[in-house]
Amino acid sequence: MFAFWSHLLPVIQLYLLGLKVLLTQLFSRPFRLPVMPRQDGKVAIVTGGGSGIGYEVVRHMARLGVHVIIGGRDEQEGLVAVRRIREEYKEARVEFKKLDLASLQSVHQFVQSFKQRRLPLHILVNNAGVMLVPEGRTEDGSEQHFAVNYLGHFLLTWLLLDTLKDAGKCGFFSRVVNVSSSAHRIGKIRLHDLNSRQCYSAHAAYCQSKLAQLLFSSHLHQELQRGGFPVTSCAVDPGMVDTALYRHLWTPLQLAQSALARLLLRTPAEGAATVLHTALSPALEGECGGGYWADGCRQMTTPPTFDPQLQLSLWETSLQLLGLQ
C-alpha cells in the first residue's frame, strides 16, 4: 500500500499543480522583456539551446551581440539551430558543442575544451532538462532526472566557476541562471536516496530535481556573496511552455496539450523572457541579483528552498557524489 501511494501521490500533486499554473496563465499576461542594451564582448553558454526556451534565449542573446555556445546532446538539432540563427542575424556569433549532461565524462570534456580556448565566460544558463522519462540509469549510475536536471549542471557550474569569477567585474557581474519549474514546490529531497533506488516515481524524481536546482542556486549565490566574488546565481520558473519537454506525458494529456497549447501554454519566446531578464538586465547587478524569478519578478517560494541545513547537506552530498572536495 505504501509503494502504491508513493507512486500515486506525486502524480496527483504534479497534475493539480499543472492545472493551477495553466489557469493562472489563462487569466494573466506573460512577462514582456524590456529592450536590452547591446552585449558585445560577452560570452555565454546555454545548455539545451538547440530548441524550445533555450533556442529563444540563444537567439535573443546572439541578436544583442553575445558570443553564444550551445551545449547539447543532439548535434543535428544544435547545428540546425546555429544555421537558423546565422541566417536571421548575419553577424551572430553562435556555435554548437557536444554536451551530454547525463555523462560526467562529457561534462568534463566540454569544460576542458572550452577552457583551452581561453575565452571569458560572463553568462551560464543551465537550461537543459528532462521530464517524466522512463526509469533508467546513466552511465555513472544516477537516476536520469537527478543527473540531467541537477547533478550534471552542478558539475558544469562548479568546473566553470573560476572562469565566471575571472570575467565578472563591477558593472556586470557574471551570472548563473538555473531554469527550474514550479514543480519544485511539491518536491522532496531524499538525501538517503537521491537516485530513487528504493521506490521509483518519475513524477517524484522530476520534482526532486527541480527543488535540488533551487537549493543549489540559493546556496551558490550565498557562497559567492560571502566570498565577495562578482558572480550571481538565480533560479527561474519560465511557466508552462509549449516545448518537447512534455513528450513523456500520459498520452491523453499529450493530446490535450496539442489541442490547447495556443490557449493555455506560453510560447518558447514568452518562456525565455524571464530567463533573458535575469541573464542580461543591468537592473540586476550585484546585490540585486540572485533569488527565484517568475514572470519577470523575484518571488517567494516554499520554505524548504530557504532551509540552510538542507542546502548545505545537498551541496556536500553532491560534492561527494562527484568526487569534488
CSV table of C-alpha atoms in Angstrom, one decimal:
chain,number,residue,atom,x,y,z
A,1,MET,CA,0.0,0.0,0.0
A,2,PHE,CA,2.9,2.4,0.9
A,3,ALA,CA,4.5,1.8,-2.5
A,4,PHE,CA,1.2,2.4,-4.3
A,5,TRP,CA,0.7,5.8,-2.6
A,6,SER,CA,4.3,6.8,-3.1
A,7,HIS,CA,3.7,6.4,-6.8
A,8,LEU,CA,0.2,7.9,-7.0
A,9,LEU,CA,0.6,10.9,-4.7
A,10,PRO,CA,3.3,12.7,-6.8
A,11,VAL,CA,1.2,12.1,-9.9
A,12,ILE,CA,-1.9,13.8,-8.3
A,13,GLN,CA,0.2,16.6,-6.9
A,14,LEU,CA,2.0,17.4,-10.1
A,15,TYR,CA,-1.1,17.4,-12.3
A,16,LEU,CA,-3.1,19.5,-9.8
A,17,LEU,CA,-0.2,22.0,-9.7
A,18,GLY,CA,-0.1,22.0,-13.5
A,19,LEU,CA,-3.8,22.7,-13.7
A,20,LYS,CA,-3.3,25.7,-11.3
A,21,VAL,CA,-0.5,27.1,-13.4
A,22,LEU,CA,-2.5,26.7,-16.6
A,23,LEU,CA,-5.4,28.6,-15.1
A,24,THR,CA,-3.1,31.3,-13.9
A,25,GLN,CA,-1.6,31.7,-17.3
A,26,LEU,CA,-5.0,31.7,-18.9
A,27,PHE,CA,-6.0,34.9,-17.0
A,28,SER,CA,-2.7,36.7,-16.9
A,29,ARG,CA,-0.4,38.2,-19.5
A,30,PRO,CA,3.1,36.8,-19.9
A,31,PHE,CA,6.0,39.0,-19.0
A,32,ARG,CA,7.4,41.1,-21.8
A,33,LEU,CA,11.1,41.5,-21.9
A,34,PRO,CA,12.2,45.2,-21.9
A,35,VAL,CA,14.6,46.5,-24.5
A,36,MET,CA,18.0,45.3,-23.5
A,37,PRO,CA,21.3,47.1,-24.3
A,38,ARG,CA,23.9,45.6,-26.6
A,39,GLN,CA,26.0,42.9,-25.1
A,40,ASP,CA,29.0,43.0,-27.4
A,41,GLY,CA,32.1,41.2,-26.0
A,42,LYS,CA,30.1,38.9,-23.7
A,43,VAL,CA,30.3,35.1,-23.9
A,44,ALA,CA,27.5,32.8,-22.8
A,45,ILE,CA,27.0,29.1,-22.5
A,46,VAL,CA,23.4,27.9,-22.8
A,47,THR,CA,22.7,24.2,-22.2
A,48,GLY,CA,19.8,22.7,-24.3
A,49,GLY,CA,20.0,25.7,-26.6
A,50,GLY,CA,19.0,23.8,-29.7
A,51,SER,CA,15.3,24.0,-29.2
A,52,GLY,CA,12.4,25.4,-27.1
A,53,ILE,CA,13.2,28.0,-24.4
A,54,GLY,CA,17.0,27.5,-24.8
A,55,TYR,CA,16.8,28.3,-28.5
A,56,GLU,CA,15.0,31.6,-27.9
A,57,VAL,CA,17.5,32.5,-25.2
A,58,VAL,CA,20.4,31.9,-27.6
A,59,ARG,CA,18.6,33.7,-30.5
A,60,HIS,CA,18.0,36.8,-28.5
A,61,MET,CA,21.5,36.9,-27.0
A,62,ALA,CA,23.0,36.5,-30.4
A,63,ARG,CA,21.0,39.4,-31.7
A,64,LEU,CA,22.4,41.5,-28.9
A,65,GLY,CA,26.0,40.7,-29.8
A,66,VAL,CA,26.7,37.9,-27.3
A,67,HIS,CA,29.0,35.1,-28.4
A,68,VAL,CA,26.9,32.1,-27.5
A,69,ILE,CA,27.9,28.5,-27.2
A,70,ILE,CA,25.1,26.0,-27.3
A,71,GLY,CA,25.9,22.9,-25.2
A,72,GLY,CA,23.7,20.0,-26.2
A,73,ARG,CA,23.4,16.3,-26.7
A,74,ASP,CA,21.7,16.3,-30.1
A,75,GLU,CA,24.3,17.5,-32.6
A,76,GLN,CA,22.0,17.7,-35.6
A,77,GLU,CA,19.4,19.8,-33.6
A,78,GLY,CA,22.2,22.1,-32.4
A,79,LEU,CA,23.7,22.6,-35.8
A,80,VAL,CA,20.3,23.4,-37.3
A,81,ALA,CA,19.7,26.0,-34.6
A,82,VAL,CA,23.1,27.6,-35.3
A,83,ARG,CA,22.3,27.8,-39.0
A,84,ARG,CA,18.9,29.3,-38.5
A,85,ILE,CA,20.2,32.0,-36.2
A,86,ARG,CA,23.1,32.9,-38.5
A,87,GLU,CA,20.6,33.1,-41.4
A,88,GLU,CA,18.5,35.5,-39.3
A,89,TYR,CA,21.3,37.6,-37.9
A,90,LYS,CA,24.3,37.6,-40.3
A,91,GLU,CA,26.7,38.9,-37.7
A,92,ALA,CA,25.7,36.4,-35.0
A,93,ARG,CA,28.4,34.6,-33.1
A,94,VAL,CA,26.8,31.3,-32.2
A,95,GLU,CA,28.2,27.8,-32.2
A,96,PHE,CA,27.3,24.3,-31.0
A,97,LYS,CA,29.4,22.0,-28.8
A,98,LYS,CA,28.6,18.5,-27.7
A,99,LEU,CA,27.5,18.2,-24.1
A,100,ASP,CA,25.6,15.2,-22.6
A,101,LEU,CA,24.7,16.2,-19.0
A,102,ALA,CA,23.8,12.6,-18.3
A,103,SER,CA,27.6,11.8,-18.6
A,104,LEU,CA,30.0,13.3,-16.1
A,105,GLN,CA,32.8,12.5,-18.6
A,106,SER,CA,31.1,14.5,-21.3
A,107,VAL,CA,30.7,17.5,-18.9
A,108,HIS,CA,34.4,17.3,-18.1
A,109,GLN,CA,35.3,17.1,-21.8
A,110,PHE,CA,33.1,20.1,-22.6
A,111,VAL,CA,34.6,22.3,-19.9
A,112,GLN,CA,38.2,21.2,-20.8
A,113,SER,CA,37.5,22.1,-24.5
A,114,PHE,CA,36.1,25.5,-23.5
A,115,LYS,CA,38.9,26.4,-21.2
A,116,GLN,CA,41.5,25.5,-23.8
A,117,ARG,CA,40.2,28.4,-25.9
A,118,ARG,CA,40.9,30.9,-23.1
A,119,LEU,CA,37.6,32.6,-23.6
A,120,PRO,CA,35.9,34.6,-20.8
A,121,LEU,CA,32.5,33.4,-19.6
A,122,HIS,CA,30.0,36.0,-18.5
A,123,ILE,CA,26.7,34.1,-18.5
A,124,LEU,CA,25.9,30.4,-17.9
A,125,VAL,CA,22.3,29.4,-18.5
A,126,ASN,CA,21.6,25.9,-17.1
A,127,ASN,CA,18.5,25.3,-19.2
A,128,ALA,CA,18.6,21.6,-20.5
A,129,GLY,CA,16.2,19.2,-18.8
A,130,VAL,CA,14.1,16.1,-19.0
A,131,MET,CA,10.7,15.4,-17.6
A,132,LEU,CA,8.9,12.1,-16.7
A,133,VAL,CA,11.3,9.9,-18.6
A,134,PRO,CA,11.0,6.2,-18.1
A,135,GLU,CA,13.1,4.7,-15.3
A,136,GLY,CA,16.8,4.3,-16.2
A,137,ARG,CA,20.3,5.0,-15.1
A,138,THR,CA,23.1,7.0,-16.6
A,139,GLU,CA,26.5,5.5,-17.3
A,140,ASP,CA,27.5,6.9,-13.9
A,141,GLY,CA,24.6,5.1,-12.1
A,142,SER,CA,22.5,8.2,-11.4
A,143,GLU,CA,18.7,8.5,-11.9
A,144,GLN,CA,18.1,10.4,-15.1
A,145,HIS,CA,16.1,13.4,-13.8
A,146,PHE,CA,18.6,13.9,-11.0
A,147,ALA,CA,21.6,13.5,-13.3
A,148,VAL,CA,20.5,15.8,-16.2
A,149,ASN,CA,18.4,18.4,-14.4
A,150,TYR,CA,20.6,18.8,-11.4
A,151,LEU,CA,23.9,16.9,-10.9
A,152,GLY,CA,25.3,17.5,-14.5
A,153,HIS,CA,24.6,21.2,-14.1
A,154,PHE,CA,26.1,21.2,-10.6
A,155,LEU,CA,29.3,19.8,-12.1
A,156,LEU,CA,29.3,22.1,-15.1
A,157,THR,CA,28.8,25.2,-12.9
A,158,TRP,CA,31.5,24.0,-10.4
A,159,LEU,CA,34.1,23.5,-13.2
A,160,LEU,CA,33.3,26.9,-14.8
A,161,LEU,CA,33.2,28.9,-11.5
A,162,ASP,CA,36.8,30.2,-11.8
A,163,THR,CA,36.2,31.4,-15.4
A,164,LEU,CA,32.9,33.1,-14.3
A,165,LYS,CA,34.7,34.8,-11.4
A,166,ASP,CA,37.5,36.0,-13.7
A,167,ALA,CA,35.1,37.5,-16.2
A,168,GLY,CA,32.9,39.3,-13.6
A,169,LYS,CA,33.5,42.9,-12.7
A,170,CYS,CA,31.9,45.9,-11.2
A,171,GLY,CA,29.2,47.0,-13.6
A,172,PHE,CA,28.5,43.5,-14.9
A,173,PHE,CA,28.7,40.6,-12.5
A,174,SER,CA,28.9,37.2,-14.3
A,175,ARG,CA,25.6,35.3,-14.0
A,176,VAL,CA,24.5,31.8,-13.4
A,177,VAL,CA,20.8,31.2,-14.4
A,178,ASN,CA,19.2,27.9,-13.4
A,179,VAL,CA,16.0,27.2,-15.3
A,180,SER,CA,13.7,25.5,-12.8
A,181,SER,CA,10.0,24.9,-12.5
A,182,SER,CA,7.1,25.5,-10.2
A,183,ALA,CA,7.2,21.7,-9.7
A,184,HIS,CA,9.9,22.3,-7.1
A,185,ARG,CA,7.0,23.3,-4.7
A,186,ILE,CA,6.0,19.7,-4.3
A,187,GLY,CA,9.5,18.3,-4.5
A,188,LYS,CA,11.1,16.4,-1.6
A,189,ILE,CA,14.8,15.9,-1.2
A,190,ARG,CA,15.6,12.4,-0.1
A,191,LEU,CA,19.2,12.7,0.9
A,192,HIS,CA,19.4,9.0,1.7
A,193,ASP,CA,18.0,8.1,-1.7
A,194,LEU,CA,18.7,10.9,-4.2
A,195,ASN,CA,18.8,8.4,-7.1
A,196,SER,CA,15.4,7.0,-6.3
A,197,ARG,CA,16.6,3.4,-5.9
A,198,GLN,CA,14.1,2.4,-3.1
A,199,CYS,CA,10.9,3.4,-4.8
A,200,TYR,CA,10.9,4.9,-8.3
A,201,SER,CA,8.4,7.5,-9.4
A,202,ALA,CA,9.2,9.6,-12.5
A,203,HIS,CA,6.9,12.4,-11.1
A,204,ALA,CA,8.6,12.5,-7.7
A,205,ALA,CA,12.1,12.3,-9.3
A,206,TYR,CA,11.3,15.2,-11.6
A,207,CYS,CA,10.0,17.4,-8.7
A,208,GLN,CA,13.0,16.5,-6.5
A,209,SER,CA,15.4,17.5,-9.3
A,210,LYS,CA,13.7,20.9,-9.6
A,211,LEU,CA,13.8,21.5,-5.9
A,212,ALA,CA,17.5,20.5,-5.9
A,213,GLN,CA,18.2,23.1,-8.6
A,214,LEU,CA,16.7,25.9,-6.3
A,215,LEU,CA,18.6,24.7,-3.2
A,216,PHE,CA,21.9,24.7,-5.3
A,217,SER,CA,21.2,28.1,-6.8
A,218,SER,CA,20.5,29.7,-3.5
A,219,HIS,CA,23.4,28.2,-1.7
A,220,LEU,CA,25.8,29.0,-4.6
A,221,HIS,CA,24.7,32.6,-4.5
A,222,GLN,CA,25.3,32.9,-0.8
A,223,GLU,CA,28.7,31.3,-1.1
A,224,LEU,CA,29.6,33.8,-3.9
A,225,GLN,CA,28.4,36.7,-1.9
A,226,ARG,CA,30.3,35.6,1.2
A,227,GLY,CA,33.5,35.3,-0.9
A,228,GLY,CA,33.0,38.8,-2.4
A,229,PHE,CA,33.1,37.3,-6.0
A,230,PRO,CA,31.5,39.2,-8.9
A,231,VAL,CA,29.1,36.4,-9.8
A,232,THR,CA,25.4,36.0,-9.0
A,233,SER,CA,23.2,32.9,-9.2
A,234,CYS,CA,19.5,32.8,-9.6
A,235,ALA,CA,16.7,30.3,-10.5
A,236,VAL,CA,13.9,31.0,-13.0
A,237,ASP,CA,10.5,29.5,-13.5
A,238,PRO,CA,9.5,30.0,-17.2
A,239,GLY,CA,6.0,28.8,-16.7
A,240,MET,CA,4.3,26.0,-18.7
A,241,VAL,CA,5.7,26.4,-22.2
A,242,ASP,CA,4.8,24.6,-25.4
A,243,THR,CA,8.0,22.6,-25.9
A,244,ALA,CA,9.1,19.0,-26.3
A,245,LEU,CA,9.6,18.7,-22.6
A,246,TYR,CA,6.2,17.2,-22.2
A,247,ARG,CA,6.6,14.4,-24.7
A,248,HIS,CA,6.6,11.7,-22.0
A,249,LEU,CA,3.2,12.8,-20.6
A,250,TRP,CA,0.4,10.3,-20.4
A,251,THR,CA,-1.0,10.0,-24.0
A,252,PRO,CA,-4.4,11.6,-23.3
A,253,LEU,CA,-2.6,14.6,-21.7
A,254,GLN,CA,-0.3,14.9,-24.7
A,255,LEU,CA,-3.4,15.1,-27.0
A,256,ALA,CA,-4.9,17.7,-24.7
A,257,GLN,CA,-1.7,19.7,-24.7
A,258,SER,CA,-1.6,19.7,-28.5
A,259,ALA,CA,-5.2,20.9,-28.7
A,260,LEU,CA,-4.9,23.6,-26.0
A,261,ALA,CA,-1.3,24.8,-26.5
A,262,ARG,CA,-2.1,28.1,-28.1
A,263,LEU,CA,-4.7,28.9,-25.5
A,264,LEU,CA,-3.0,27.8,-22.3
A,265,LEU,CA,0.7,27.3,-22.8
A,266,ARG,CA,3.3,30.0,-23.3
A,267,THR,CA,5.4,30.2,-26.4
A,268,PRO,CA,9.1,29.4,-26.1
A,269,ALA,CA,9.8,33.1,-26.7
A,270,GLU,CA,7.5,34.0,-23.8
A,271,GLY,CA,9.1,31.4,-21.6
A,272,ALA,CA,12.5,32.7,-22.4
A,273,ALA,CA,11.7,36.3,-21.4
A,274,THR,CA,12.4,36.0,-17.6
A,275,VAL,CA,15.5,33.9,-18.3
A,276,LEU,CA,16.9,36.6,-20.5
A,277,HIS,CA,15.9,39.3,-18.0
A,278,THR,CA,17.9,37.6,-15.2
A,279,ALA,CA,20.8,36.9,-17.5
A,280,LEU,CA,21.1,40.4,-19.1
A,281,SER,CA,19.3,43.1,-17.3
A,282,PRO,CA,21.5,46.0,-16.0
A,283,ALA,CA,19.0,46.4,-13.1
A,284,LEU,CA,20.0,43.1,-11.6
A,285,GLU,CA,23.6,43.9,-10.8
A,286,GLY,CA,25.4,42.7,-7.7
A,287,GLU,CA,23.1,42.5,-4.6
A,288,CYS,CA,20.1,42.9,-6.8
A,289,GLY,CA,20.8,39.5,-8.4
A,290,GLY,CA,20.1,36.1,-7.1
A,291,GLY,CA,16.7,34.8,-5.9
A,292,TYR,CA,13.9,32.9,-7.5
A,293,TRP,CA,12.2,34.6,-10.5
A,294,ALA,CA,8.9,34.1,-12.4
A,295,ASP,CA,7.0,36.4,-14.7
A,296,GLY,CA,9.8,39.0,-14.6
A,297,CYS,CA,9.7,39.4,-10.8
A,298,ARG,CA,11.6,38.0,-7.8
A,299,GLN,CA,9.2,35.8,-5.9
A,300,MET,CA,8.9,33.9,-2.6
A,301,THR,CA,8.8,30.1,-2.7
A,302,THR,CA,8.4,27.2,-0.4
A,303,PRO,CA,10.2,27.1,3.0
A,304,PRO,CA,12.4,24.1,2.2
A,305,THR,CA,14.1,26.2,-0.5
A,306,PHE,CA,15.5,28.5,2.2
A,307,ASP,CA,16.5,25.8,4.7
A,308,PRO,CA,20.2,26.4,5.2
A,309,GLN,CA,20.8,22.9,6.6
A,310,LEU,CA,19.1,21.2,3.6
A,311,GLN,CA,21.0,23.4,1.2
A,312,LEU,CA,24.3,22.6,2.8
A,313,SER,CA,23.5,18.9,3.1
A,314,LEU,CA,22.6,18.6,-0.6
A,315,TRP,CA,25.7,20.7,-1.5
A,316,GLU,CA,28.1,18.4,0.4
A,317,THR,CA,26.4,15.2,-0.8
A,318,SER,CA,26.7,16.4,-4.4
A,319,LEU,CA,30.4,17.2,-4.0
A,320,GLN,CA,30.9,13.7,-2.6
A,321,LEU,CA,28.9,12.1,-5.4
A,322,LEU,CA,31.1,14.0,-7.9
A,323,GLY,CA,34.4,13.4,-6.1
A,324,LEU,CA,34.9,17.1,-5.5
A,325,GLN,CA,36.1,18.2,-2.1
